[in-house]
Coordinates of C-alpha atoms in Angstrom, one line a residue:
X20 CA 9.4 17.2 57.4
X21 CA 12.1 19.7 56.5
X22 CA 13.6 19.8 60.1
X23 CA 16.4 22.1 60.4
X24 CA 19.6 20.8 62.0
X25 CA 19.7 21.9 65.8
X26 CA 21.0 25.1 67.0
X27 CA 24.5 25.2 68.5
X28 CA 23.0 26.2 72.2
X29 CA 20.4 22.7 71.9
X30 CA 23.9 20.7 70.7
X31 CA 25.7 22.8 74.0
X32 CA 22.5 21.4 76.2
X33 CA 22.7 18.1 74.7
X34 CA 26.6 17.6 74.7
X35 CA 26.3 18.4 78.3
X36 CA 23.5 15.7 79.0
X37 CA 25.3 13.2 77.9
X38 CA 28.5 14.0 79.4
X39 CA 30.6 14.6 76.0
X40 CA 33.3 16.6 75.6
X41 CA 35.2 17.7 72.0
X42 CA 37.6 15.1 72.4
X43 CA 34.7 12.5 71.5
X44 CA 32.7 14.3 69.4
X45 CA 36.2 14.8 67.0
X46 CA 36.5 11.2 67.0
X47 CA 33.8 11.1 64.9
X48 CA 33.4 11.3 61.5
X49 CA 36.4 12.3 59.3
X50 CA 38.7 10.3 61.0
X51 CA 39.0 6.9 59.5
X52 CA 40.8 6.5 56.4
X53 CA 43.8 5.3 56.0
X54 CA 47.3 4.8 58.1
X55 CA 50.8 4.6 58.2
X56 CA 50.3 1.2 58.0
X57 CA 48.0 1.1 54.8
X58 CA 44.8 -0.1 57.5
X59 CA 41.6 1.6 57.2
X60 CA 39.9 1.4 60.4
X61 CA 36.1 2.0 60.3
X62 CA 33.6 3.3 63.4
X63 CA 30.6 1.1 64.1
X64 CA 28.1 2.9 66.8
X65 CA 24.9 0.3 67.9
X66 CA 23.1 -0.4 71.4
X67 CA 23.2 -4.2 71.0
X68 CA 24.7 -4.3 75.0
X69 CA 23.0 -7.4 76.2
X70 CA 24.0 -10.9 75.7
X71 CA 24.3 -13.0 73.5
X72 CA 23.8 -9.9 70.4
X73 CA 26.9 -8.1 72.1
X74 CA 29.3 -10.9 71.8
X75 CA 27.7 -12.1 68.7
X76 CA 28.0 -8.6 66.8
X77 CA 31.6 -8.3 68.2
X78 CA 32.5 -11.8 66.6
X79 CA 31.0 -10.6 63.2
X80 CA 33.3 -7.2 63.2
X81 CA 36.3 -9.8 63.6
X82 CA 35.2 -11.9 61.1
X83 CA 35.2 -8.7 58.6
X84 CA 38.2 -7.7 59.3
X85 CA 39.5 -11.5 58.7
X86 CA 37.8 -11.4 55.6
X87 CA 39.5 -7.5 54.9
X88 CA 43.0 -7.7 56.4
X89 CA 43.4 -3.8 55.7
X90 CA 40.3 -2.5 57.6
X91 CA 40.1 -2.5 61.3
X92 CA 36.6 -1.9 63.1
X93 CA 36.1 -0.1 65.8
X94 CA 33.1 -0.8 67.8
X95 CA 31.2 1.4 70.1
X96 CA 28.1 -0.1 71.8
X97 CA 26.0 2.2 73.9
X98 CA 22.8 1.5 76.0
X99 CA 19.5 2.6 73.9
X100 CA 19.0 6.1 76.1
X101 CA 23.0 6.9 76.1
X102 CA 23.2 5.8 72.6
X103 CA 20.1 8.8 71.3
X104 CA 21.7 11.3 73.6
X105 CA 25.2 11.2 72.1
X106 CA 23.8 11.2 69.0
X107 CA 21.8 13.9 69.0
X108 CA 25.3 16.1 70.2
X109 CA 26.9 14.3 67.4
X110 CA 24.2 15.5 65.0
X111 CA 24.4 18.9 66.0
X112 CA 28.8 18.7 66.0
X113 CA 27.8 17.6 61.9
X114 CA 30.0 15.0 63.3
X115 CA 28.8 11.3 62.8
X116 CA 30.4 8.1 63.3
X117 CA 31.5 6.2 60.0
X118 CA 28.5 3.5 60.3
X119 CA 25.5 3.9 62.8
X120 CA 22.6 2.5 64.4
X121 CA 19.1 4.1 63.3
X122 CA 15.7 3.2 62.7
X123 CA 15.0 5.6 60.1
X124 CA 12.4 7.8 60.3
X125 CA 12.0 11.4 61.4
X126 CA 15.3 11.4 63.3
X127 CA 17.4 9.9 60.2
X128 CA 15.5 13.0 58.2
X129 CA 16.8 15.4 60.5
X130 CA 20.4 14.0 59.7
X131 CA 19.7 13.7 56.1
X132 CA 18.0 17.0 56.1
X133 CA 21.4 18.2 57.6
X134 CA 24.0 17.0 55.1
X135 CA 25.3 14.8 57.3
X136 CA 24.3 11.5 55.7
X137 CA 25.5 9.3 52.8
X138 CA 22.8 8.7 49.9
X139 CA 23.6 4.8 49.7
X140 CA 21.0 4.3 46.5
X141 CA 23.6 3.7 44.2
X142 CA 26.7 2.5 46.2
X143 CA 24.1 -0.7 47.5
X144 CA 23.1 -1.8 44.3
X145 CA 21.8 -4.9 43.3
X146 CA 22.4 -6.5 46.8
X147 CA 20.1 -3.9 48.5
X148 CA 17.3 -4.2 46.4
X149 CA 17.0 -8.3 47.8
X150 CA 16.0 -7.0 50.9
X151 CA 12.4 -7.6 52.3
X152 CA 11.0 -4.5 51.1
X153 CA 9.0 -3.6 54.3
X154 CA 12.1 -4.0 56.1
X155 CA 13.8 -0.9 54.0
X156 CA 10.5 1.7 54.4
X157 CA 11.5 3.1 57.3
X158 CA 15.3 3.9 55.9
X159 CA 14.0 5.0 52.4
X160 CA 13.4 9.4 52.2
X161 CA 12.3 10.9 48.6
X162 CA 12.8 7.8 47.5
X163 CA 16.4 7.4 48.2
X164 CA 17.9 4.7 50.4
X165 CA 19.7 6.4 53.4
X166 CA 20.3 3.0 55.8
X167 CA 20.5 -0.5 55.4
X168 CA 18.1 -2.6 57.9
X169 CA 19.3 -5.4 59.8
X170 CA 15.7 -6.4 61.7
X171 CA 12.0 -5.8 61.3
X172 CA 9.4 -6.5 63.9
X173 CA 6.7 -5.2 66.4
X174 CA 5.7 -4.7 69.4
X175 CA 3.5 -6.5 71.2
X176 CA 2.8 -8.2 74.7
X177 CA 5.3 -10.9 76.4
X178 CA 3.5 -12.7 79.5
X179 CA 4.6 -15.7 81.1
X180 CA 2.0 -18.7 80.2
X181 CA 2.2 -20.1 84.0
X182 CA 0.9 -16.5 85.7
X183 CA -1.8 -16.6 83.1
X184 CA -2.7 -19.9 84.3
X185 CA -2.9 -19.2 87.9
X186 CA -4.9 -16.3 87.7
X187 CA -7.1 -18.5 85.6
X188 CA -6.4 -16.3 82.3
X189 CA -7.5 -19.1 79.5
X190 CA -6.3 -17.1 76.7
X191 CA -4.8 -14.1 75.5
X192 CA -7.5 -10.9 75.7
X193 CA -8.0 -9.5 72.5
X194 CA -10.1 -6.7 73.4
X195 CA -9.1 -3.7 75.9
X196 CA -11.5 -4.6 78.1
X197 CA -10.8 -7.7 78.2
X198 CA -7.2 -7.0 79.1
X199 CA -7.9 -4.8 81.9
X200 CA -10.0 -7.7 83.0
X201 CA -7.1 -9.9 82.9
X202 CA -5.2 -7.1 84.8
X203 CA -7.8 -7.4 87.4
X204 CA -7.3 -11.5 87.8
X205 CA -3.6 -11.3 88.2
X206 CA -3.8 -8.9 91.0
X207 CA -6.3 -10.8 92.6
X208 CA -3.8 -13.8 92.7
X209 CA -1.3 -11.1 94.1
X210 CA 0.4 -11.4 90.7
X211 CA 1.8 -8.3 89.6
X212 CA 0.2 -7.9 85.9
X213 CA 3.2 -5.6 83.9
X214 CA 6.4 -4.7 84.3
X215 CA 7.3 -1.0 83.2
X216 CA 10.5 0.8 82.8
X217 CA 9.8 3.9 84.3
X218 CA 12.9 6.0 83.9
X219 CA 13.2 5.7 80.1
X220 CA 9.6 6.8 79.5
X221 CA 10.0 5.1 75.5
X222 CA 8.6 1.6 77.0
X223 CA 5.3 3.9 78.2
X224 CA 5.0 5.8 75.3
X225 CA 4.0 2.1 73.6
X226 CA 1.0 1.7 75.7
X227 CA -0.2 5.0 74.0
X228 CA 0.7 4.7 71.0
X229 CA -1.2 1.3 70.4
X230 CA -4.3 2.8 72.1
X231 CA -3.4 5.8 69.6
X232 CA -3.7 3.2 66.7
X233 CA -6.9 1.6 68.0
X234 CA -9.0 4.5 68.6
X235 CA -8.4 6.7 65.6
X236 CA -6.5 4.2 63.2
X237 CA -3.0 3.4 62.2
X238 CA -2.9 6.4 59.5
X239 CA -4.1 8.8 61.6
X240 CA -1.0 9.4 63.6
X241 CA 1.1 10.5 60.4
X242 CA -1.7 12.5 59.9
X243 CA -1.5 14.0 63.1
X244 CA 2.2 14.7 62.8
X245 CA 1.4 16.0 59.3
X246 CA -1.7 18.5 60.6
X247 CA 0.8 19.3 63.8
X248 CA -2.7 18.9 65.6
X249 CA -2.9 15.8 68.6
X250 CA -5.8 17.0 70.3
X251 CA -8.2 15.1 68.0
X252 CA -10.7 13.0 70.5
X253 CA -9.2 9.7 69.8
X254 CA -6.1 11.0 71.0
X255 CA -7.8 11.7 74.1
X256 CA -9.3 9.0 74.2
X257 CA -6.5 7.3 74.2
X258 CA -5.1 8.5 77.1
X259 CA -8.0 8.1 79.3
X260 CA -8.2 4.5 78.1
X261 CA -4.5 4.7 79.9
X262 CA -5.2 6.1 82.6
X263 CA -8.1 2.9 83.3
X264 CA -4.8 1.1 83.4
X265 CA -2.7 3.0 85.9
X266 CA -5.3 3.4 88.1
X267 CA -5.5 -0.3 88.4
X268 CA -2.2 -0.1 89.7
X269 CA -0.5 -2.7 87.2
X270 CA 3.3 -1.9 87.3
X271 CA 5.7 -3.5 89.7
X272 CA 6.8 -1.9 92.9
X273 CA 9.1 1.3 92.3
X274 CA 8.9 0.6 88.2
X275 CA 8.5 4.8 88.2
X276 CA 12.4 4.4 88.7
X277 CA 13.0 1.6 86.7
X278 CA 15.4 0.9 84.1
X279 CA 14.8 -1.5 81.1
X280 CA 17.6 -3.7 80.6
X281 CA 19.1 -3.7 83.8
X282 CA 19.3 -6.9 86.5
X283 CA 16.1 -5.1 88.3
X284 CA 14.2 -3.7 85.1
X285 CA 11.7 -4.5 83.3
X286 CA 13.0 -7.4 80.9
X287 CA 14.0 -8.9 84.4
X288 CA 11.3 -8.9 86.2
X289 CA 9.8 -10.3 83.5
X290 CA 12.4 -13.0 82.9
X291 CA 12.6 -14.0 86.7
X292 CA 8.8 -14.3 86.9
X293 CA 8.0 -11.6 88.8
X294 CA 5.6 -9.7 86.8
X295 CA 3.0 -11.3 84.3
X296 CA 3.4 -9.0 81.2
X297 CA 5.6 -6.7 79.1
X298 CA 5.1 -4.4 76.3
X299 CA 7.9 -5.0 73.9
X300 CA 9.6 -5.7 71.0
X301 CA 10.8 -8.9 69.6
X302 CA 13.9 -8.3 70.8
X303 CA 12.1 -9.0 74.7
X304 CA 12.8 -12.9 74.6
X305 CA 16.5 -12.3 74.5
X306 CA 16.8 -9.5 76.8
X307 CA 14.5 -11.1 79.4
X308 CA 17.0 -14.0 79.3
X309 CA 20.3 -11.7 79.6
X310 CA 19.0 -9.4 82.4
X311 CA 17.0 -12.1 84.0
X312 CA 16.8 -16.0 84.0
X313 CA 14.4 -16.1 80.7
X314 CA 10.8 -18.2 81.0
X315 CA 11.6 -21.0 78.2
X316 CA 8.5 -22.5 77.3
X317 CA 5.8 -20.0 79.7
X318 CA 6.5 -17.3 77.1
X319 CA 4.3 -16.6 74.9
X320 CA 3.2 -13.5 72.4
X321 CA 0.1 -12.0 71.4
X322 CA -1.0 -8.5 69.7
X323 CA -2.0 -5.5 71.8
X324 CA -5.8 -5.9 71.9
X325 CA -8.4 -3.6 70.2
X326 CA -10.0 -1.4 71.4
X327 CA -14.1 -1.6 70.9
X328 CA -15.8 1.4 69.4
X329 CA -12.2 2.3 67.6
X330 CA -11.4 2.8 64.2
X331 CA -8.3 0.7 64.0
X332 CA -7.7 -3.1 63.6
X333 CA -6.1 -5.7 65.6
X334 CA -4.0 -6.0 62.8
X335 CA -2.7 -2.3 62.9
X336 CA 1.0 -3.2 64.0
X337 CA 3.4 -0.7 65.7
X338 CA 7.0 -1.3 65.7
X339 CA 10.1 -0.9 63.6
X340 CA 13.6 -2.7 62.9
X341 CA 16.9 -1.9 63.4
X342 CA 19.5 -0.3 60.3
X343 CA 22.7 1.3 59.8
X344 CA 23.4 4.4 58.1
X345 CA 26.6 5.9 57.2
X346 CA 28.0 9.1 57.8
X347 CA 28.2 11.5 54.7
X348 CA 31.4 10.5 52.7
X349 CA 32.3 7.3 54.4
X350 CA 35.0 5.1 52.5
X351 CA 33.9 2.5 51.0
X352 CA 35.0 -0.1 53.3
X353 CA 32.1 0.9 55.5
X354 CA 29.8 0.0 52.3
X355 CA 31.1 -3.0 52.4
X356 CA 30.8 -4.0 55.8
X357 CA 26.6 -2.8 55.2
X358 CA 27.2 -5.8 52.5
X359 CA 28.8 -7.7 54.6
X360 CA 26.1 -7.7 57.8
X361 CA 22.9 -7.8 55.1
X362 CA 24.5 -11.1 53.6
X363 CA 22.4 -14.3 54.1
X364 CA 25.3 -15.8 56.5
X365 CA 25.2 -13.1 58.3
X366 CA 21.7 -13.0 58.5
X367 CA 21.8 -17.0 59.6
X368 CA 23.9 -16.1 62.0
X369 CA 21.5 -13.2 63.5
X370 CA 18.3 -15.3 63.2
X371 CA 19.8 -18.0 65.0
X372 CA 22.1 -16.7 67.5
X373 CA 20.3 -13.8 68.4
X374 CA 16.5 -14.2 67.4
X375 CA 16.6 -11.2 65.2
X376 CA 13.7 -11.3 62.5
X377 CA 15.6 -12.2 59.5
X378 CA 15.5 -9.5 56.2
X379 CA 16.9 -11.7 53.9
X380 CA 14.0 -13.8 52.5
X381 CA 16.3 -17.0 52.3
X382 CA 17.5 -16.7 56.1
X383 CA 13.5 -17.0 57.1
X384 CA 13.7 -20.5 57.7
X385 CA 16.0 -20.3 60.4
X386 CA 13.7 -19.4 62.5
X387 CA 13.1 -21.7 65.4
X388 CA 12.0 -19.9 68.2
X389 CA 7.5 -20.6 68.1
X390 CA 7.5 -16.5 69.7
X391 CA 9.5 -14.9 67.1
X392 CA 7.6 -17.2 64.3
X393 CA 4.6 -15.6 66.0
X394 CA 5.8 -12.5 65.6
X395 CA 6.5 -13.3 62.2
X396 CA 2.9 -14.4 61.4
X397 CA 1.5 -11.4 62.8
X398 CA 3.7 -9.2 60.4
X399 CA 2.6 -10.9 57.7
X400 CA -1.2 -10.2 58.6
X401 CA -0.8 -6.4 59.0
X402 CA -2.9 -4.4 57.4
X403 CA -1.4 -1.1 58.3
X404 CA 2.3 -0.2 60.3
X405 CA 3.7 2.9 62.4
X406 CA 6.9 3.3 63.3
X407 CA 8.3 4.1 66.9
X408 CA 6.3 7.3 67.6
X409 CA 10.1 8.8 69.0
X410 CA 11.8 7.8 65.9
X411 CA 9.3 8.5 63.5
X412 CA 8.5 12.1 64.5
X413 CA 10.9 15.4 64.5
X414 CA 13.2 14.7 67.2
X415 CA 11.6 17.4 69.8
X416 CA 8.3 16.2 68.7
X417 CA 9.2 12.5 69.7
X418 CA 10.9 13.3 72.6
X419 CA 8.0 15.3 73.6
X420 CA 5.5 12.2 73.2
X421 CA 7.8 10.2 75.4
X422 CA 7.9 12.9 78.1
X423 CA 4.1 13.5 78.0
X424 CA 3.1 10.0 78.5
X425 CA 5.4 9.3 81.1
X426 CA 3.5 12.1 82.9
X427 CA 0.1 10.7 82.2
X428 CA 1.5 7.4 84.1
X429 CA 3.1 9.0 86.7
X430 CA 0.1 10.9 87.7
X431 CA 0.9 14.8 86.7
X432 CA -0.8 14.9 83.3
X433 CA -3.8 14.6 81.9
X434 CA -4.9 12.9 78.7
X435 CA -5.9 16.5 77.5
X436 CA -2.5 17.7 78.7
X437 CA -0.7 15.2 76.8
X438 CA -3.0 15.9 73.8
X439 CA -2.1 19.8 73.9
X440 CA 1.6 19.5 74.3
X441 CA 2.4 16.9 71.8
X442 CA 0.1 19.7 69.4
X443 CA 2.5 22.4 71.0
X444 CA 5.8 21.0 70.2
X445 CA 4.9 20.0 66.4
X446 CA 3.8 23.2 65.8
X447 CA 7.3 24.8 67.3
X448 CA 8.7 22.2 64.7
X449 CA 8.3 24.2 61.8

């Protein structure tokens, strides 16, 4: 994409978003290295902040630095929202932490594009290349390795087996109409179909995405991107197809202000029974179980449905993984903690504590949990992938798409609207 680091008056604007000041961005990137004391001490930036992921990657920093007794790690663990805001001020300081969450993409471009990321193609050799390959696609640019994943997945819908039940829901729709019909069954039963986080507009943006996917195909949103043109009919299409859903009223009470993770979010109301259905990632399970009391055995998974008369397949999957890049001339003790956290213990560890999906083939039969081996079965069956539309795209553009959509739900844009300014920012992304 060739995207141009940001100008120092967006990095102003975005340090003063997110509340930084110089005095953080100068802790970044630069500093580690050695000590008095002959201890190296490493910074790791990620957003796992709910239980058990946050104590569980904690634990694993400590058991590095048992294993290193000269490197120290210092951990910084920011909410998903907090987390992209500082680092898009960090990106523009061409300050970035030593080792740091990303999920590749059109964002990690931007930083690559920028100078401001190490080329790990050599310096991971040969215990990279074991990775599951469509794990490392997203982290891979020009055929260079630029991050190290540590998950792979999708998103799909979470609904609670026992709702479905009551509002006599035999199984899982598989078409869009058919989901809207089951939409239409759960609020007869007074059942609150989905639960929607609102106020981080990224869990929205899912819902059009998929219906993106279904109407035009999975290749055509790269294409898109590529063309800088949105306003294709499927696209519009696809958010008229969204707006049958909102006007059905679907979302919990006050979800407009809604957070994700938090004890009256989404993943909670989810968790606590309150709402039927999430769109998410297979990272939900865990997260409905930290923010709220979890559903055990009602949980259960299936793919976002197709849409009829659309060009793309059930099969078409939307999602991403999580990796970790390093900053541009990071010691190599931050290498080998990448070595370290892609190990098959580690991994072990991850799959079973945690319910990542694992990347190392021989950690894959650790996996217990009948949802995430669902998930698991339905990555094996796609027949095309897109990464997070906000990760994948230009930052601005991405941003954009989330911003749009979140209008279309809220009521103050159209589906041409969100067609036409999506089109408008790409192009402004030259």
């Amino acid at each position: 994409m060739g995207d141009p680091a940001l100008s120092r008056r967006g990095f102003l604007a975005a340090s003063a978003a997110a509340g930084l000041g110089m005095t953080t961005l100068s802790a970044c990137g630069g500093d580690s290295g050695g000590g008095s004391s002959g201890t190296t001490t490493i910074e790791w930036w990620n957003i796992s902040t709910t239980e058990p992921a946050k104590t569980v990657w904690a634990a694993l920093a400590r058991k590095f630095e048992a294993q290193n007794p000269k490197v120290k790690v210092k951990i910084v663990q920011l909410e998903n929202d907090a987390y992209k805001s500082k680092m898009t001020a960090l990106t523009s300081s061409g300050k970035l932490p030593d080792i740091f969450h990303t999920w590749g993409g059109g964002v990690l471009k931007q930083q690559v594009d920028a100078g401001l990321v190490e080329d790990l193609t050599d310096r991971t050799k040969p215990w990279g290349d074991a990775l599951l390959p469509v794990a490392k696609e997203p982290y891979l640019i020009d055929d260079r390795v630029y991050g190290i994943p540590f998950d792979i997945g999708m998103i799909g819908f979470w609904y609670n087996k026992a709702l479905f039940d009551q509002a006599g829901i035999a199984e899982p729709p598989t078409t869009w109409s058919g989901f809207l019909d089951a939409v239409r069954k759960l609020k007869a039963e007074t059942i609150t179909p989905l639960a929607l986080a609102g106020k981080e507009k990224w869990p929205g943006m899912y819902y059009w995405a998929y219906l993106a996917m279904r109407t035009a195909g999975a290749e055509a949103l790269q294409k898109a991107y590529d063309d800088k043109d949105f306003t294709g009919a499927p696209f519009v299409e696809a958010g008229r197809h969204l707006e049958e859903l909102v006007a059905l009223q679907p979302f919990q009470k006050g979800f407009l202000g809604a957070a994700y993770s938090s004890p009256t979010g989404q993943a909670a109301a989810v968790g606590n029974g309150k709402a039927a259905m999430e769109l998410m990632g297979q990272w939900a399970p865990v997260v409905q179980a930290d923010a709220g009391k979890g559903l055990g055995k009602d949980l259960g998974f299936f793919p976002f449905p197709a849409v009829e008369g659309g060009k793309g397949a059930i099969t078409e999957v939307f999602g991403g993984g999580g990796g970790h890049a390093l900053r541009r001339g990071a010691p190599q003790e931050a290498v080998d903690f990448l070595k370290f956290f892609a190990s098959e213990a580690t991994d072990l560890e991850l799959v079973k504590k945690t319910g990542t999906l694992p990347v190392v083939p021989a950690a894959e039969s650790a996996i217990a949990d009948p949802n995430i081996k669902a998930v698991q079965e339905q990555l094996k069956k796609a027949t095309g992938f897109q990464l997070y539309l906000d990760q994948a795209y230009a930052p601005a553009v991405g941003q954009e798409v989330n911003d749009s959509v979140a209008a279309l739900i809220a009521g103050s844009r159209s589906p041409e609207q969100v067609a036409q300014s999506i089109t408008k920012t790409a192009k402004e992304e030259q």
